[in-house]
């Protein structure tokens, strides 16, 4: 019986309980988690900002070892180290075939129902079924996931670092490498230097951006941003952030500006920070009812500004997870440095509280 953190209802703390886990069915694998990051989206489920059928085992940023494979699984074997993808990607649907696996029809349906690909769950507690957050449920010593949602990585990457690839790193680095079109020499602004923003910054650096301007309100976050490749820092609490970014880019604005917070106000600022003909890439997920007001004539048509949303870093997980793991092994991608502290599963509620502070980039549950 694995120990898991369960969200029973909106507004309550996660409950640590011994849950039942049914064996993997056809096309599924059972994974013993080595680590799980605690992401902002987990907290958003508990506050009701992010819709997720409840009660559920939360957690969606995990890595571990395959301990059992269901019938017909050919891509994975017992003992494989894997990163869990919270959008299982089938590789063959309309979207996957067009290199938009982050929108996979099969995976998206599973996420919405709260179950696995057949919409049912493998977790239960006292006979009551528990949903899996995002077809994963990594706040558990063990979980069962679709085999297409577990991607093999090399055995010699520490699982506490590998786990972060599954959400924050794919989302952030992918936004820079896949969603945006950054060219070598470009200037980039990144609004929000939290766990995901730091990864946009290191992705922009990998893409060859010359000037990387981090924008945040917490001084500690801006300092850490420099370690990840930011060349300039703008403290948004020192007056108009848009004007400060324009000043750093010869009055033009950035070639590419990213929003990595999820607020209506900063989405608008990010749009204004992008230069004429540049891109505003929205990574942060605002409230469902959020709207965005654009001046069509001047900015969109005559100014040729582009706005793009970025979901899960526009990633093909089967291609990008091994690619990012490889970059880490070559010393080109920082993962260890994202882990501010390791905790036990019982401390997960404390990790939610630590999110607001400047010291923590990511708390990571270490199951070992
Ligand atoms: N101006 C500038 N920075 C701000 C502002 C603001 N008005 N408000 C908050 N911030 C900064 C915070 O100080 C913090 O550093 O934004 C950062 C947000 O980081 P995290 O809380 O660590 O969130 P993160 O996990 O990075 O996720 C950010 O990306 O994928 C999405 O769903 C995710 O919407 C979320 C966003
Ligand atoms: Zn996440
Ligand atoms: Zn698909």
XYZ file of C-alpha atoms and ligand atoms in Angstrom:
406
model
C 0.000 0.000 0.000
C 1.783 3.152 -1.119
C 1.662 6.265 1.007
C 0.159 9.182 -0.948
C -0.925 12.807 -0.536
C -4.624 13.127 -1.296
C -6.603 16.281 -2.033
C -10.132 15.549 -0.844
C -11.732 18.926 -1.506
C -10.892 22.485 -2.488
C -9.629 24.543 0.420
C -8.353 21.683 2.544
C -4.793 20.531 3.187
C -3.495 17.399 1.525
C -4.033 14.285 3.598
C -1.294 11.680 3.826
C -2.818 8.206 3.618
C -2.007 4.607 2.702
C -3.881 4.123 -0.560
C -4.681 1.077 -2.659
C -3.090 0.849 -6.083
C -4.502 -1.592 -8.643
C -1.999 -3.300 -10.969
C -1.288 -1.810 -14.393
C -3.750 -2.738 -17.117
C -2.854 -3.209 -20.773
C -0.683 -0.340 -22.006
C 0.143 0.867 -18.488
C 3.135 0.704 -16.162
C 3.556 0.826 -12.397
C 6.262 3.242 -11.340
C 8.011 3.449 -7.963
C 8.623 7.167 -7.607
C 12.122 8.288 -6.717
C 11.153 11.945 -6.497
C 8.406 14.432 -7.211
C 8.663 18.181 -7.527
C 6.021 20.316 -5.840
C 4.696 22.629 -8.556
C 2.493 25.694 -8.427
C -0.237 23.800 -10.298
C -0.538 21.320 -7.412
C -1.264 24.235 -5.111
C -3.701 25.660 -7.696
C -5.760 22.456 -7.501
C -6.141 22.838 -3.739
C -7.275 26.459 -4.114
C -9.686 25.649 -6.961
C -7.894 27.819 -9.533
C -7.040 24.742 -11.575
C -9.866 22.357 -12.340
C -9.187 18.744 -11.382
C -11.731 16.071 -10.488
C -11.484 15.325 -6.741
C -10.665 13.485 -4.551
C -7.315 12.921 -6.218
C -3.716 11.981 -5.639
C -1.910 15.159 -6.678
C 1.604 15.562 -8.084
C 2.536 15.559 -11.761
C 6.299 16.261 -11.851
C 7.910 12.924 -11.098
C 10.614 10.445 -11.952
C 11.081 6.884 -10.823
C 11.649 3.260 -11.721
C 9.297 1.000 -13.653
C 8.445 -1.927 -11.384
C 5.721 -3.654 -13.408
C 4.559 -3.456 -17.017
C 1.047 -4.174 -18.231
C 0.123 -6.317 -21.211
C 1.360 -5.131 -24.564
C 3.874 -2.586 -23.274
C 6.902 -2.674 -25.532
C 8.580 0.700 -24.994
C 9.446 0.094 -21.321
C 10.741 -2.730 -19.144
C 11.028 -3.376 -15.431
C 13.972 -1.461 -13.985
C 13.850 1.400 -16.495
C 14.237 4.895 -15.070
C 11.515 7.180 -16.368
C 10.311 10.759 -16.254
C 6.535 11.045 -16.101
C 4.858 13.217 -18.709
C 1.659 14.854 -17.531
C 0.405 14.961 -21.089
C 0.661 11.346 -22.246
C 1.408 11.643 -25.961
C 0.163 8.924 -28.308
C 2.365 9.897 -31.246
C -0.291 9.194 -33.862
C -3.360 11.427 -33.344
C -4.066 14.527 -35.476
C -2.015 16.770 -33.157
C 0.874 14.386 -32.493
C 1.221 13.819 -36.224
C 1.640 17.587 -36.651
C 4.315 17.867 -33.960
C 1.888 19.343 -31.437
C 2.007 16.470 -28.992
C 1.284 18.819 -26.081
C -2.279 18.973 -27.466
C -2.554 15.171 -27.929
C -6.202 14.161 -28.211
C -5.738 10.968 -26.250
C -3.693 12.524 -23.443
C -5.872 15.636 -23.110
C -8.987 13.503 -22.718
C -7.390 11.481 -19.910
C -6.321 14.627 -18.064
C -9.824 16.087 -18.225
C -11.511 12.976 -16.864
C -9.010 12.653 -14.006
C -8.339 9.036 -14.872
C -5.943 7.177 -17.149
C -6.552 6.634 -20.877
C -9.722 4.594 -20.282
C -10.916 7.345 -17.865
C -10.737 5.013 -14.851
C -8.350 5.329 -11.907
C -5.967 2.834 -10.297
C -5.935 4.602 -6.901
C -8.519 4.092 -4.179
C -8.901 4.772 -0.483
C -11.215 2.699 1.689
C -13.050 1.489 -1.406
C -13.553 4.998 -2.826
C -11.841 5.697 -6.134
C -9.267 8.526 -6.180
C -8.464 10.397 -9.375
C -4.918 10.833 -10.720
C -3.857 14.437 -11.176
C -2.971 14.836 -14.883
C -2.795 11.090 -15.572
C 0.078 10.918 -13.084
C -0.340 11.220 -9.297
C 3.304 11.547 -8.289
C 2.615 12.498 -4.657
C 2.641 8.781 -3.974
C 5.350 6.221 -3.345
C 3.976 4.364 -6.363
C 1.620 5.156 -9.205
C 0.289 3.581 -12.385
C 0.488 5.632 -15.576
C -0.061 5.061 -19.301
C 3.129 3.664 -20.861
C 2.988 6.536 -23.371
C 3.239 8.902 -20.398
C 6.514 7.537 -19.046
C 9.706 8.343 -20.914
C 12.911 6.391 -20.373
C 16.035 8.243 -19.309
C 19.546 7.160 -18.468
C 20.020 5.457 -15.050
C 22.783 7.758 -13.883
C 20.730 10.939 -13.542
C 19.638 11.538 -9.929
C 15.865 11.131 -9.796
C 15.443 14.270 -7.648
C 16.817 16.292 -10.567
C 15.203 14.240 -13.336
C 11.747 14.734 -11.790
C 11.825 18.451 -12.570
C 12.125 17.757 -16.283
C 8.552 16.422 -16.187
C 6.906 19.793 -15.652
C 8.884 22.946 -14.861
C 11.824 22.271 -17.153
C 9.842 21.031 -20.160
C 7.423 23.932 -19.757
C 10.076 26.622 -19.407
C 12.895 25.420 -21.639
C 10.333 24.210 -24.203
C 8.687 27.643 -24.331
C 12.049 29.108 -25.316
C 13.218 26.334 -27.656
C 9.930 25.166 -29.204
C 7.217 27.811 -28.871
C 9.224 30.981 -29.401
C 11.444 31.693 -32.359
C 14.538 33.021 -30.605
C 17.480 33.737 -32.872
C 21.099 33.961 -31.762
C 21.754 37.516 -30.615
C 18.131 38.231 -29.672
C 17.019 40.174 -26.628
C 14.558 38.381 -24.395
C 12.480 39.507 -21.406
C 11.186 36.959 -18.909
C 8.461 38.217 -16.582
C 8.427 36.018 -13.481
C 11.626 34.301 -12.369
C 10.074 31.441 -10.397
C 10.578 27.735 -10.994
C 9.321 27.905 -14.583
C 10.748 31.354 -15.391
C 14.273 30.193 -14.518
C 13.844 27.475 -17.117
C 12.674 29.948 -19.739
C 15.859 31.867 -18.935
C 18.121 28.856 -19.354
C 16.217 27.884 -22.516
C 16.706 31.372 -23.962
C 20.410 31.069 -23.247
C 20.531 27.691 -25.023
C 18.760 29.291 -28.003
C 21.533 31.876 -28.226
C 19.801 34.953 -26.821
C 22.343 37.633 -26.046
C 20.420 39.790 -23.650
C 18.147 38.064 -21.155
C 16.217 40.428 -18.916
C 14.639 38.854 -15.837
C 11.664 40.708 -14.345
C 10.448 39.885 -10.838
C 9.438 41.605 -7.629
C 11.593 39.583 -5.266
C 15.287 40.468 -5.148
C 16.322 36.892 -4.267
C 14.558 35.590 -7.391
C 16.400 38.095 -9.564
C 19.735 37.059 -8.090
C 19.029 33.407 -8.822
C 17.934 34.379 -12.341
C 21.474 35.629 -13.021
C 22.861 32.202 -12.102
C 20.595 30.713 -14.775
C 21.724 33.083 -17.512
C 19.918 36.404 -17.044
C 22.156 39.276 -18.101
C 19.928 42.014 -16.652
C 17.416 42.237 -13.845
C 14.384 44.472 -13.533
C 12.676 44.768 -10.177
C 9.004 45.332 -10.999
C 8.432 46.911 -7.600
C 10.789 49.779 -8.606
C 8.306 51.437 -10.939
C 7.203 50.694 -14.496
C 8.661 47.351 -15.617
C 7.727 47.922 -19.274
C 9.641 51.200 -19.410
C 12.651 49.578 -17.748
C 12.723 46.786 -20.332
C 12.349 49.283 -23.175
C 15.215 51.291 -21.788
C 17.434 48.193 -21.835
C 16.515 47.478 -25.478
C 17.200 50.838 -27.142
C 13.583 51.882 -26.628
C 12.371 49.144 -29.001
C 11.280 46.426 -26.614
C 12.474 42.828 -26.514
C 12.564 40.560 -29.548
C 10.733 37.976 -27.471
C 8.951 38.557 -24.143
C 7.623 35.733 -21.943
C 4.947 35.882 -19.258
C 5.639 33.203 -16.647
C 3.361 34.158 -13.767
C -0.264 33.858 -14.863
C -1.721 37.297 -14.110
C -3.827 39.443 -16.418
C -1.756 42.513 -15.556
C 1.579 40.896 -16.387
C 0.211 39.352 -19.599
C -0.551 42.892 -20.759
C 2.878 44.116 -19.627
C 4.569 41.279 -21.499
C 2.703 42.185 -24.685
C 3.879 45.773 -24.293
C 7.475 44.680 -23.667
C 7.702 42.885 -27.014
C 9.052 45.054 -29.821
C 7.204 45.778 -33.076
C 7.394 42.554 -35.079
C 8.371 40.648 -31.939
C 6.693 37.888 -29.979
C 4.868 37.756 -26.666
C 4.779 34.182 -25.385
C 2.330 33.468 -22.565
C 3.413 30.556 -20.379
C 1.708 31.407 -17.071
C -1.849 30.143 -16.692
C -4.204 32.876 -15.476
C -7.691 32.414 -14.043
C -10.081 30.740 -16.472
C -12.167 33.911 -16.928
C -9.130 36.061 -17.823
C -9.301 38.289 -20.890
C -6.640 40.113 -22.853
C -7.208 43.464 -24.534
C -5.136 44.179 -27.668
C -5.077 47.279 -29.858
C -5.550 45.554 -33.191
C -4.549 48.318 -35.619
C -1.354 49.669 -34.114
C 0.140 46.652 -32.375
C -1.194 43.646 -34.211
C -1.477 44.816 -37.823
C 0.876 47.751 -38.286
C 3.172 46.594 -35.512
C 3.090 42.911 -36.586
C 3.284 41.759 -32.997
C 2.653 38.088 -32.401
C 1.061 36.557 -29.340
C 1.445 32.878 -28.646
C 0.347 30.706 -25.793
C 2.731 27.982 -24.734
C 1.361 24.779 -23.231
C 3.789 22.250 -21.753
C 6.598 23.954 -23.650
C 5.056 22.889 -26.992
C 6.985 19.704 -26.296
C 7.116 16.343 -27.932
C 7.929 14.544 -24.683
C 9.336 11.458 -26.390
C 11.890 13.676 -28.139
C 12.415 16.438 -25.575
C 12.716 14.536 -22.277
C 15.739 12.495 -23.487
C 17.145 15.646 -25.136
C 16.958 17.636 -21.882
C 18.377 14.735 -19.871
C 21.285 14.667 -22.317
C 21.897 18.410 -22.015
C 21.999 17.983 -18.236
C 24.593 15.231 -18.544
C 26.711 17.471 -20.764
C 26.554 20.214 -18.142
C 24.498 22.510 -20.387
C 21.254 22.432 -18.400
C 20.951 23.175 -14.706
C 18.702 20.800 -12.801
C 20.406 20.230 -9.433
C 20.433 23.987 -8.847
C 16.636 24.113 -9.204
C 16.218 21.832 -6.214
C 16.202 24.232 -3.293
C 15.373 21.581 -0.747
C 14.356 17.968 -0.554
C 11.490 16.999 1.721
C 9.507 13.935 2.704
C 5.983 13.309 1.459
C 4.565 14.331 4.865
C 6.009 17.832 4.400
C 4.161 18.554 1.171
C 1.768 21.078 2.764
C 4.772 23.022 4.119
C 6.195 23.109 0.594
C 3.031 24.907 -0.570
C 3.626 27.550 2.076
C 7.291 27.965 1.113
C 6.364 28.768 -2.505
C 5.877 32.451 -1.898
C 9.325 32.977 -0.369
C 12.387 34.054 -2.314
C 14.525 31.158 -1.131
C 12.725 28.265 -2.758
C 12.881 27.546 -6.508
C 11.486 24.028 -6.081
C 10.827 21.745 -3.143
C 11.312 18.150 -4.189
C 9.903 15.123 -2.397
C 12.641 12.495 -2.111
C 11.098 9.040 -1.705
C 14.397 7.186 -1.293
N 5.563 41.206 -11.399
C 6.725 40.529 -11.494
N 6.937 39.317 -10.914
C 5.936 38.790 -10.191
C 4.686 39.458 -10.040
C 4.523 40.713 -10.692
N 3.382 41.412 -10.618
N 3.881 38.666 -9.288
C 4.592 37.546 -8.991
N 5.837 37.617 -9.524
C 6.905 36.607 -9.490
C 7.102 35.899 -8.167
O 7.953 36.634 -7.307
C 7.732 34.571 -8.598
O 9.139 34.632 -8.645
O 6.532 35.543 -10.379
C 7.191 34.331 -10.008
C 6.231 33.160 -10.118
O 6.933 32.000 -9.846
P 6.383 30.691 -9.080
O 5.418 31.092 -8.028
O 7.580 29.878 -8.714
O 5.524 29.942 -10.197
P 6.026 28.913 -11.308
O 6.015 27.518 -10.759
O 7.282 29.401 -11.929
O 4.823 28.990 -12.342
C 4.528 30.195 -13.040
O 3.840 29.159 -15.062
O 3.416 27.028 -15.828
C 2.880 28.162 -15.269
O 1.018 27.313 -14.012
C 2.260 27.930 -13.915
O 1.030 29.947 -14.004
C 2.168 29.330 -13.441
C 3.417 29.986 -14.011
Zn 3.600 21.625 -12.945
Zn -1.622 12.107 -29.738
